[in-house]
Coordinates of N, CA and C in Angstrom, one line a residue:
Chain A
X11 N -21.3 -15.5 27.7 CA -19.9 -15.4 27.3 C -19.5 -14.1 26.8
X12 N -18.7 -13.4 26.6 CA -17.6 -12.4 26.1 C -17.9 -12.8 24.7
X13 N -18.1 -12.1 23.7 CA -18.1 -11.9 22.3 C -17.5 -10.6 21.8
X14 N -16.9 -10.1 20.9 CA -16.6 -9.0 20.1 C -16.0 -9.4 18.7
X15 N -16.7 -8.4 17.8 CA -16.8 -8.8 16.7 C -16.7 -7.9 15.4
X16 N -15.6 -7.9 14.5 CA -15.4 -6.6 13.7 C -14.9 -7.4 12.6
X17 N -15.1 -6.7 11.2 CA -14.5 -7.4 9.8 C -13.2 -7.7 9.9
X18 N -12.9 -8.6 9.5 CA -11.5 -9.2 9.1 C -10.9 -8.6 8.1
X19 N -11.0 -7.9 7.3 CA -10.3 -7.1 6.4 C -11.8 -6.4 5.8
X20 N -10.5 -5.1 5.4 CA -11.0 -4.0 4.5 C -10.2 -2.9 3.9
X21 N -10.7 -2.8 2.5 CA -9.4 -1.9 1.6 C -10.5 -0.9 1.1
X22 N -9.0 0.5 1.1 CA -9.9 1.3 0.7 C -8.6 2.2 0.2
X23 N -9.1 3.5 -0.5 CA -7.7 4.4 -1.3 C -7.6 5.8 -0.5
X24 N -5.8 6.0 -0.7 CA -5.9 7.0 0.0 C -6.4 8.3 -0.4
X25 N -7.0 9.2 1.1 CA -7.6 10.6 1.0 C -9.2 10.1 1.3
X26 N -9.6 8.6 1.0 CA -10.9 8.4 1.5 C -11.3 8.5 2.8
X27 N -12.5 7.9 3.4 CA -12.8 7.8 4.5 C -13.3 6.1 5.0
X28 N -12.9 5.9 6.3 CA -13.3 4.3 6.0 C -13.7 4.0 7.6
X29 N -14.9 3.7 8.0 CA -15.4 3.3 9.1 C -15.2 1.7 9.4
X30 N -15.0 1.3 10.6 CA -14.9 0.0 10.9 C -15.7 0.0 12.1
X31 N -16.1 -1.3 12.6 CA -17.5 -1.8 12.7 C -16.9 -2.4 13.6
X32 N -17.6 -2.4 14.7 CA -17.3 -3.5 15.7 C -19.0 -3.3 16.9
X33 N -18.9 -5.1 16.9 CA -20.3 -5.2 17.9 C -19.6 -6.2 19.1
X34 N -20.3 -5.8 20.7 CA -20.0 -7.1 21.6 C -21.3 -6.9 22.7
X35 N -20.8 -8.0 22.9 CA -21.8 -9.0 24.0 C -20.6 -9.7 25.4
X36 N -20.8 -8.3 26.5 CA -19.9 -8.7 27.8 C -20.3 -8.9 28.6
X37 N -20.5 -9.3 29.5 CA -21.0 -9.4 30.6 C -21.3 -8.0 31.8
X38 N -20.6 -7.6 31.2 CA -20.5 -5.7 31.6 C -19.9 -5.0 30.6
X39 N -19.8 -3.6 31.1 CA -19.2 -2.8 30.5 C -18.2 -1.4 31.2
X40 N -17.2 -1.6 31.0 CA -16.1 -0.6 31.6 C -16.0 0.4 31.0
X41 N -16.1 0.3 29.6 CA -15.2 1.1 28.2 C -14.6 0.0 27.0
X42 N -14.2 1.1 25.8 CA -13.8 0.6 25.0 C -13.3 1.0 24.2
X43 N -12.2 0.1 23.8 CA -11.0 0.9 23.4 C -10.8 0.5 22.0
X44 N -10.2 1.4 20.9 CA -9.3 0.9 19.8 C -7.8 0.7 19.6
X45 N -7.2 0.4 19.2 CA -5.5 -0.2 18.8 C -5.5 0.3 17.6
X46 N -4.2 0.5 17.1 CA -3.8 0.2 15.8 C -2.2 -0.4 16.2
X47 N -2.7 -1.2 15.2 CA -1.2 -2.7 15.7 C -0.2 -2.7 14.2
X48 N 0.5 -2.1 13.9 CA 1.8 -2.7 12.4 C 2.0 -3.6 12.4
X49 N 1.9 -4.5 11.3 CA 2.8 -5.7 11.3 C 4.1 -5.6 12.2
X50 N 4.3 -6.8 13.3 CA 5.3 -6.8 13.9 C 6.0 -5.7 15.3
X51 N 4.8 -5.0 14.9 CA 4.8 -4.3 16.0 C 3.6 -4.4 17.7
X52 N 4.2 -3.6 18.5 CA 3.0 -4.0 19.6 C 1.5 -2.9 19.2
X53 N 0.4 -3.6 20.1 CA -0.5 -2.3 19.5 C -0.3 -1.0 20.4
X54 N -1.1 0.2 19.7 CA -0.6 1.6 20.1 C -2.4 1.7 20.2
X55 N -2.7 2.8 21.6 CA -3.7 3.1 21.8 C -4.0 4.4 20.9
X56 N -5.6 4.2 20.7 CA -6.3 4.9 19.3 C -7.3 5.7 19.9
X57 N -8.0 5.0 21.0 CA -9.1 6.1 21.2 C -9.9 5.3 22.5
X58 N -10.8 5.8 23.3 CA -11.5 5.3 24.0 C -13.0 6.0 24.4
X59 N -13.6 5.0 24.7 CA -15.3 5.5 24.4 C -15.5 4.9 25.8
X60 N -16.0 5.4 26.7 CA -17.5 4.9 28.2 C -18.6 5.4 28.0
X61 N -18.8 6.5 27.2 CA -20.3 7.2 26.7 C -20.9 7.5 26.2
X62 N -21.8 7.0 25.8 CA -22.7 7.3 24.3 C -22.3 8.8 24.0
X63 N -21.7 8.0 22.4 CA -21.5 9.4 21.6 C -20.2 9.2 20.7
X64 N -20.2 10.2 20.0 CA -18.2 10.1 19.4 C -17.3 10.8 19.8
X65 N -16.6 10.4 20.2 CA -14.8 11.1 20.3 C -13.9 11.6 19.3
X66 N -13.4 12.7 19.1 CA -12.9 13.0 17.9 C -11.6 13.2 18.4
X67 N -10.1 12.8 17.5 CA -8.8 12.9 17.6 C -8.3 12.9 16.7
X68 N -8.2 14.5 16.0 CA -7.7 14.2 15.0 C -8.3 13.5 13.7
X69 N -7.7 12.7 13.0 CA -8.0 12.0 11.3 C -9.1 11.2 12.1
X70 N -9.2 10.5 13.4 CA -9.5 9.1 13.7 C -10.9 10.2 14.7
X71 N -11.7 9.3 14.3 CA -13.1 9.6 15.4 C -13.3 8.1 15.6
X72 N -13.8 8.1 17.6 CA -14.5 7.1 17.6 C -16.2 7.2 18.3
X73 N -16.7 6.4 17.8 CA -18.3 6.5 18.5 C -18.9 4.8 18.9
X74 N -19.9 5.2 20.1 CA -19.9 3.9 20.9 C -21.6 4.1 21.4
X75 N -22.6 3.0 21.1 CA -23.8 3.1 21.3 C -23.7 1.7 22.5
X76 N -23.6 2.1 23.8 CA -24.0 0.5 24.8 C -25.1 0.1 24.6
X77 N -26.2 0.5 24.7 CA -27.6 -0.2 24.4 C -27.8 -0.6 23.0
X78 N -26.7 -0.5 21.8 CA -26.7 -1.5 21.1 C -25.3 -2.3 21.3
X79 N -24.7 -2.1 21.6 CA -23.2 -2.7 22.0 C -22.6 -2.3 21.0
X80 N -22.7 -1.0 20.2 CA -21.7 -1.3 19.1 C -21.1 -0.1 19.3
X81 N -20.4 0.2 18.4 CA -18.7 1.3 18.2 C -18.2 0.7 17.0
X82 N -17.7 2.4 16.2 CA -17.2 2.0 15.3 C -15.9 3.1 15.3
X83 N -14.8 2.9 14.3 CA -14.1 3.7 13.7 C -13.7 4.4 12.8
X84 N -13.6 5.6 12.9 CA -13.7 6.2 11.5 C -12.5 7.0 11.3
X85 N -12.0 6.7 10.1 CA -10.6 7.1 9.5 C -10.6 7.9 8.3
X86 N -10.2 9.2 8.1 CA -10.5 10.1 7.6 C -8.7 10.7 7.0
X87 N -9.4 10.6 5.8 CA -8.1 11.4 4.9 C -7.1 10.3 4.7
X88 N -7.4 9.2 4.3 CA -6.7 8.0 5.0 C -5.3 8.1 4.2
X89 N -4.5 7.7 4.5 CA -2.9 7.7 4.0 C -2.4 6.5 3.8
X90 N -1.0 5.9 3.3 CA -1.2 4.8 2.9 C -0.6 4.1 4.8
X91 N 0.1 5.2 5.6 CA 0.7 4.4 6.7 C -0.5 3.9 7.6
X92 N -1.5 4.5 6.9 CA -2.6 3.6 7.9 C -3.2 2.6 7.6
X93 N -2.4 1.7 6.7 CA -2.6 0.6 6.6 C -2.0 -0.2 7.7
X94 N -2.9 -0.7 8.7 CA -2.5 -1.9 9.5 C -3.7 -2.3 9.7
X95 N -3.7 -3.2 11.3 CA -4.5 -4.0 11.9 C -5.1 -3.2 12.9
X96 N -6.6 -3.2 12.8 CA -7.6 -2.5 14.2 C -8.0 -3.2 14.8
X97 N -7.8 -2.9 16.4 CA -8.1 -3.7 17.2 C -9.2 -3.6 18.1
X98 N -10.4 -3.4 18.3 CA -11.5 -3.2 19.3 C -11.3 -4.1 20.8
X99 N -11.8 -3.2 21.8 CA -11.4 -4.5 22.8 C -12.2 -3.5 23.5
X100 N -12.7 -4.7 25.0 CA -13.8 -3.8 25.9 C -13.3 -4.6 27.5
X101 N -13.1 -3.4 28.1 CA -13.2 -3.8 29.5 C -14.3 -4.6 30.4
X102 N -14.9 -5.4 30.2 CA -15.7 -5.4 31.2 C -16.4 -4.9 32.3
X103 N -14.9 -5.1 33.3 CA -15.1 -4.4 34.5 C -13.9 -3.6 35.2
X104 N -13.7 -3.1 35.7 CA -13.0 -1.9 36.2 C -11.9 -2.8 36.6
X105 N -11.0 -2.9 36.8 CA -9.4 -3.5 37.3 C -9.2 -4.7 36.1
X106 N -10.0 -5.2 35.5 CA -9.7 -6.1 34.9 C -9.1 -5.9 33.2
X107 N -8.5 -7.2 32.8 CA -7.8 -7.0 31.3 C -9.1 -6.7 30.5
X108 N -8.1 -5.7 28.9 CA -8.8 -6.0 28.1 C -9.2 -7.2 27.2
X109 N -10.3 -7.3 26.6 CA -11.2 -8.3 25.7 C -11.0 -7.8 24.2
X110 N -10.1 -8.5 23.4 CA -10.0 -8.1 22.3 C -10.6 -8.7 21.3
X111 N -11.0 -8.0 20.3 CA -11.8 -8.5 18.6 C -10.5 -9.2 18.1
X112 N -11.0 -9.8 16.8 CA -9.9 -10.5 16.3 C -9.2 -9.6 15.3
X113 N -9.9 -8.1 15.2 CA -8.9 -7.5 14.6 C -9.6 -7.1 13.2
X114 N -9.6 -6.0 12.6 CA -9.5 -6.0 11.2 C -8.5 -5.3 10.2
X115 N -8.1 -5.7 9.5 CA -7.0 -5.5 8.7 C -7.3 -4.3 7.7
X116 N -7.0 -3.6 7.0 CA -7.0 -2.6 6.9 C -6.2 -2.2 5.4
X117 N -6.1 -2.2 4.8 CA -5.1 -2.1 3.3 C -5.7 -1.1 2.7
X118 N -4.9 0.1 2.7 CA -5.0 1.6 2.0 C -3.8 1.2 0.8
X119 N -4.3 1.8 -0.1 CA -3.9 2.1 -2.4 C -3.9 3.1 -2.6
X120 N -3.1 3.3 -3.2 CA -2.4 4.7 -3.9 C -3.6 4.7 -4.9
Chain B
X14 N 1.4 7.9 29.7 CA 1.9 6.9 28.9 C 3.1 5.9 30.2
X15 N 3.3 4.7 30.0 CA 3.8 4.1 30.7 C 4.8 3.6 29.5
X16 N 6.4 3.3 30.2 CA 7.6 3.0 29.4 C 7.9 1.1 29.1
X17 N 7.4 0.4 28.8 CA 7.5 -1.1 29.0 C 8.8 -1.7 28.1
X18 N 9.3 -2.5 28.4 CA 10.6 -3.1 28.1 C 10.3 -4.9 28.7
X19 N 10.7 -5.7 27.2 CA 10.3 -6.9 27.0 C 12.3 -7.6 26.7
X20 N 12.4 -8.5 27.6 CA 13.4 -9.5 27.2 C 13.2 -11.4 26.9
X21 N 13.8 -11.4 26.2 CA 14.3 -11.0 25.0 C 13.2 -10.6 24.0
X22 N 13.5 -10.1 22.8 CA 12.6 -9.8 21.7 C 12.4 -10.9 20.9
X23 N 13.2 -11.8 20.9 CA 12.7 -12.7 20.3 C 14.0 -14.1 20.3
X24 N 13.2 -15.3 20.3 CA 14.3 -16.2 20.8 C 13.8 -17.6 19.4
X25 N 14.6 -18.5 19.2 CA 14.2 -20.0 18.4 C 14.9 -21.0 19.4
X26 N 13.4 -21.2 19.9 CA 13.6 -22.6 21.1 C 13.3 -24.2 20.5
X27 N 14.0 -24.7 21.7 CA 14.0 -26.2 20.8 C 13.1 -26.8 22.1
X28 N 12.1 -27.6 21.0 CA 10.8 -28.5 21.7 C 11.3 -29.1 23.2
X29 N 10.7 -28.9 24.0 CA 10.6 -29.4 25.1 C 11.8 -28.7 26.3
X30 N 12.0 -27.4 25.8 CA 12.6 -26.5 26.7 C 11.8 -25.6 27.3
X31 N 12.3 -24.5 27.9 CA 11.5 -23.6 28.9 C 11.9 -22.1 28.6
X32 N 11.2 -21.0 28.2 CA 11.9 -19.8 28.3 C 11.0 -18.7 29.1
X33 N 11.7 -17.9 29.6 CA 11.5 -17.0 30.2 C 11.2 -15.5 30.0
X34 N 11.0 -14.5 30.3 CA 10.0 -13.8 29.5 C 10.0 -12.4 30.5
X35 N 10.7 -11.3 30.6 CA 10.9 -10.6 31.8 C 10.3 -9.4 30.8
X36 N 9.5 -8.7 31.7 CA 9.0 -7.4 31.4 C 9.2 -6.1 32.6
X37 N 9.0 -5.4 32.2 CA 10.0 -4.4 33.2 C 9.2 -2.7 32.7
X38 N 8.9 -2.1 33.7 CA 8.0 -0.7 33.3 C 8.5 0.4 34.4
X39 N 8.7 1.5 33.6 CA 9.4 2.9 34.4 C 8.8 3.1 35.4
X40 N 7.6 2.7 35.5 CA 7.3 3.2 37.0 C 6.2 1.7 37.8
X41 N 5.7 2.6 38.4 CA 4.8 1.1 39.3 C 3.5 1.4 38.7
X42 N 2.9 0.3 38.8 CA 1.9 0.3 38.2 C 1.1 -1.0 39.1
X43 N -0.6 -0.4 38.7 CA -1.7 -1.6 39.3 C -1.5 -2.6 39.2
X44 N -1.8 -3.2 37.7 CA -2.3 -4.4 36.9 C -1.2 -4.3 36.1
X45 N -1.0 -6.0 35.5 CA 0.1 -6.2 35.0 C -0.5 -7.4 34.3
X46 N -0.3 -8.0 32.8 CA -0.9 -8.6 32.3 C -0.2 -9.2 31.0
X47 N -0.6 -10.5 31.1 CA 0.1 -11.0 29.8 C -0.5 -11.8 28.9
X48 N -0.3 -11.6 27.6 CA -1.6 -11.6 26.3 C -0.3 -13.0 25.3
X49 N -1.1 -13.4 24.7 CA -0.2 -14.1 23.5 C -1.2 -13.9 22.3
X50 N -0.1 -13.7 20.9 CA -0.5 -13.4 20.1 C -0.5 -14.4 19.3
X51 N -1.1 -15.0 18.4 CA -0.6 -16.2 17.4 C -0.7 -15.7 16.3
X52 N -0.1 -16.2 15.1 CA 0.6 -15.6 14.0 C -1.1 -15.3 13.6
X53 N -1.3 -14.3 13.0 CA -2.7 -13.8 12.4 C -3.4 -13.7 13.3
X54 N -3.3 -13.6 14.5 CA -4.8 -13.6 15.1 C -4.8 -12.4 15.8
X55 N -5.5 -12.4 16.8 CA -6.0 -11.0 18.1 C -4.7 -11.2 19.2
X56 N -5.5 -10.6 20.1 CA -4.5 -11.0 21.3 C -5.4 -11.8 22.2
X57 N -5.3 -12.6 23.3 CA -5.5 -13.6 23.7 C -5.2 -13.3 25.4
X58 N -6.4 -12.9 26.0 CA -5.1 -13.0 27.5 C -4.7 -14.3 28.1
X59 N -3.8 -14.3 28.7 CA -3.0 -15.8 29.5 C -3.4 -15.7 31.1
X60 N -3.1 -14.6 31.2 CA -3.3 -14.7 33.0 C -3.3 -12.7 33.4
X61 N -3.3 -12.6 34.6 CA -3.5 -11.3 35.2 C -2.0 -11.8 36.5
X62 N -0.6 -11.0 36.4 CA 0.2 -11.0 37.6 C -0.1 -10.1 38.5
X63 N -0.3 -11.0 39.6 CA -0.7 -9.8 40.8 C 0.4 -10.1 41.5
X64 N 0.5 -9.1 42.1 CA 1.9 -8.8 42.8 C 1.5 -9.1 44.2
X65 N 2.6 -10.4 44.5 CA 2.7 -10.9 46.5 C 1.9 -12.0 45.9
X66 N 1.1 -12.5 44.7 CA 0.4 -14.0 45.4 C 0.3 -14.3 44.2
X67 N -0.3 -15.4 43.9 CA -0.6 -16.0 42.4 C -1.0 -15.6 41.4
X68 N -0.7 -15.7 40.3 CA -1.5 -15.3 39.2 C -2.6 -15.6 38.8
X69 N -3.5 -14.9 38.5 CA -5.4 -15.4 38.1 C -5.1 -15.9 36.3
X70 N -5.3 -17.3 36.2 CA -4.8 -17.4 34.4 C -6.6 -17.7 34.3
X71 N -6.7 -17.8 32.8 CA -7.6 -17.3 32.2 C -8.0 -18.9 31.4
X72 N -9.2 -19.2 31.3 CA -9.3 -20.6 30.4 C -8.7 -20.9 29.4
X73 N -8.3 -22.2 29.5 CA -7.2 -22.8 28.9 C -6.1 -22.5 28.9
X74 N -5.4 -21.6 30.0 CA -4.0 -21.2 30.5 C -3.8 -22.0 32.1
X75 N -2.7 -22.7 32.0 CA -2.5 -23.6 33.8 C -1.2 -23.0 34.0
X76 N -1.1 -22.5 35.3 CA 0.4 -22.2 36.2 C 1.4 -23.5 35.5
X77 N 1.8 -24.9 35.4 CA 2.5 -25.4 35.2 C 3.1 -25.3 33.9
X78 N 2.3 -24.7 32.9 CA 2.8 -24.5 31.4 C 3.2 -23.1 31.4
X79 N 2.4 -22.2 31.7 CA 2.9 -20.9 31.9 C 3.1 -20.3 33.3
X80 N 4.2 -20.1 34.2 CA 4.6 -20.0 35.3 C 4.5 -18.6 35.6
X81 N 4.2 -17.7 36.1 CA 4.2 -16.0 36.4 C 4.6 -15.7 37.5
X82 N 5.4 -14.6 37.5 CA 6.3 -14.0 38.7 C 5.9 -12.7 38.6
X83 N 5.3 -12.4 39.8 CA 5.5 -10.3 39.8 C 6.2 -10.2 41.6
X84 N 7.4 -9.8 41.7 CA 8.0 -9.8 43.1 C 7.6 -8.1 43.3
X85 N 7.6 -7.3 42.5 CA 6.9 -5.9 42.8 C 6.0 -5.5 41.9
X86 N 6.3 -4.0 41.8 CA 5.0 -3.3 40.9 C 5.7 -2.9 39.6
X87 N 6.7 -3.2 39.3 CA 7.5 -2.6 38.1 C 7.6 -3.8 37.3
X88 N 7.8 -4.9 37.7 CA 8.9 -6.3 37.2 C 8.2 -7.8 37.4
X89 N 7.4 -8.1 35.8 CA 7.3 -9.3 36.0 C 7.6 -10.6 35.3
X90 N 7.6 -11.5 35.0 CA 8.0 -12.9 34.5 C 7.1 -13.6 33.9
X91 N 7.2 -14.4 32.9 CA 6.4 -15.5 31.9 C 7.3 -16.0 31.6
X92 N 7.0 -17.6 32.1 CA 7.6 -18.5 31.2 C 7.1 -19.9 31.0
X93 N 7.3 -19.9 29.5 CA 7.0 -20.6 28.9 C 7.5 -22.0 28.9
X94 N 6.5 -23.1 29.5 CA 7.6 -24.5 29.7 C 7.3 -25.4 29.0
X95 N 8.2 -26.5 28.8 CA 8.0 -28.0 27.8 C 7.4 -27.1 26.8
X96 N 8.0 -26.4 26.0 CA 7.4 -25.7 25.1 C 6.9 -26.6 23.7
X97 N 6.2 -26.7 22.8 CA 5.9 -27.1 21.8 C 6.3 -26.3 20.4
X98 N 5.9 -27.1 19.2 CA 5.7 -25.5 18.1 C 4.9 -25.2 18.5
X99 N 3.2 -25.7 18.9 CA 2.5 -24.8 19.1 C 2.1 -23.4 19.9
X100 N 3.4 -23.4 20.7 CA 3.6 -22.1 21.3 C 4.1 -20.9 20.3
X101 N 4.7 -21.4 19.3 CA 5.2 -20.6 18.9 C 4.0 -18.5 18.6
X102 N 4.7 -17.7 18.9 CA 3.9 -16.5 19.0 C 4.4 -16.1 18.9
X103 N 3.6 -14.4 19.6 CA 4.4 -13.5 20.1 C 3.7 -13.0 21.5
X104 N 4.5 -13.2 22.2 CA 4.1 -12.9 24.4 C 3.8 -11.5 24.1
X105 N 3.3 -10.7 24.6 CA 3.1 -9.6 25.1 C 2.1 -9.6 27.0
X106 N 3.5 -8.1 26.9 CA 3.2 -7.5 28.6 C 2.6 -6.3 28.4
X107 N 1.5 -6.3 29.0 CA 0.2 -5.2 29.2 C 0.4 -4.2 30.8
X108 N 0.4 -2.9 31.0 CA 0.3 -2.8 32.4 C -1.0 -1.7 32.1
X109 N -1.5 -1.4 33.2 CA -2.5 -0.7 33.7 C -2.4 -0.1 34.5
X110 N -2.2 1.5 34.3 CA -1.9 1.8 36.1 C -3.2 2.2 36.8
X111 N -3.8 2.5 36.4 CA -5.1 3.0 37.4 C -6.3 2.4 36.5
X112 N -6.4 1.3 36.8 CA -7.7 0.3 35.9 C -8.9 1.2 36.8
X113 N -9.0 2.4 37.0 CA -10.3 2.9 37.3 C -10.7 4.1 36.9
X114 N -9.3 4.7 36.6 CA -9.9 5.6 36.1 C -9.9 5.4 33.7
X115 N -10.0 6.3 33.6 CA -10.0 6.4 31.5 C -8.6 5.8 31.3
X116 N -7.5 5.6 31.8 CA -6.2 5.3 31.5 C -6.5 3.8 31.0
X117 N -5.8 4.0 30.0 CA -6.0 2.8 29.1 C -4.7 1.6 29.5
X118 N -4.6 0.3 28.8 CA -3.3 -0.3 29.0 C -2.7 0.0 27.7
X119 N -1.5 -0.5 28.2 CA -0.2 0.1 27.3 C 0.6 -1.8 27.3
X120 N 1.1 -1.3 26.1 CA 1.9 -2.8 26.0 C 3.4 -2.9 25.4
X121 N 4.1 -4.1 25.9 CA 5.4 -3.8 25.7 C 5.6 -3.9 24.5
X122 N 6.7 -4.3 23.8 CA 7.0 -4.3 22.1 C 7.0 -5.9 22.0
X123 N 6.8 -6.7 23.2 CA 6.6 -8.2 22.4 C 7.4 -9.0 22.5
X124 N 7.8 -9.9 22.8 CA 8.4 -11.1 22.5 C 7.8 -12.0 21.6
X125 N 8.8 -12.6 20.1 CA 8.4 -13.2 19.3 C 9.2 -14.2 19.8
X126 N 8.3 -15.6 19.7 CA 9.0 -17.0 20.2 C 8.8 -18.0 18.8
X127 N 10.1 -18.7 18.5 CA 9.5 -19.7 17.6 C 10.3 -21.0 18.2
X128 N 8.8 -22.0 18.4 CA 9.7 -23.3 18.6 C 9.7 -24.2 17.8
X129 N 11.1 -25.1 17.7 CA 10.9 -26.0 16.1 C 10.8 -27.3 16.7

């Protein structure tokens, strides 16, 4: 089956740094992507990984190990508008939808 | 980046009606897709609209509850029938234009549905 798996919340203050975690188990592997979703808003694309290694953009790096299935995100200099929801999600296979985590929440403090 | 546009943004339906769910994108595109969100959770896919033949829905999604239309590559349809509260969400329209190459999907702003 399709699994992906990341904390459900995490708080941290701003100017820190704050990694989030995500592990899956797909049946394949396309790529894999991050979100950041606002309350009430749709999500916005964050970053994307097919290769072992990290991607840097800006505040946000992402890094992605397939032979352990995991990727994480790292959020740097954090501010308070980056308080929302992270979303991990992995393609499986090439034409097909993404596979989304359930998200982790995210709460940055003055 | 692709332009997506969701009607309506948000509706309060009464149990055992039907609504409808039109998504619409500036240009044409591959893949076209529709996700539901439930209050606190991830997103969820519903089905895959392919354009000219049926929609591929996903477990625990059936054509007679959720009906899907794509007559081209720009413009497709969800709708939601004999609706319950437990529908209540928020729809989102996903497109993809080149699911082969790094182009990521992009999603519309959402339809929030509440049924009483």
């Amino acid at each position: 089956g399709q699994n992906i798996d990341q904390p459900t919340e995490m708080t941290a203050t701003e100017g820190a740094i704050v990694q989030i975690n995500c592990t899956y188990q797909t049946s394949g592997f396309n790529g894999l992507f991050w979100y950041q979703q606002h309350a009430g808003e749709a999500p916005t694309f964050l970053s994307y990984n097919v290769l072992d290694g990290l991607e840097e953009k800006g505040r946000f790096s992402s890094f992605l190990s397939r032979s352990k299935g995991y990727s994480y995100l790292l959020l740097k200099e954090l501010q308070m508008k980056d308080s929302a929801s992270y979303l991990c999600a992995v393609r499986d296979q090439a034409g097909t939808a993404l596979i989304f985590g359930k998200g982790t929440t995210l709460s940055v403090s003055s | 980046s692709a332009v997506i546009s969701q009607k309506p943004s948000r509706d309060i339906c009464q149990r055992g009606t039907s609504l409808t769910i039109q998504c619409q994108v500036d240009s044409q595109v591959t893949m076209m897709f529709w996700y539901r969100q439930q209050p606190g959770q991830s997103l969820t896919l519903i089905a895959t609209a392919n354009q000219g033949s049926e929609a591929t829905y996903e477990s625990g999604f059936v054509i007679d509850k959720f009906p899907i239309s794509r007559p081209n590559l720009t413009f497709s349809t969800l709708t939601v029938s004999n609706m319950s509260p437990e529908d209540s969400s928020i729809y989102l329209c996903s497109v993809d234009r080149v699911p082969t190459s790094t182009d990521t999907q992009y999603f519309g702003p959402g339809t929030r549905l509440t049924v009483l």
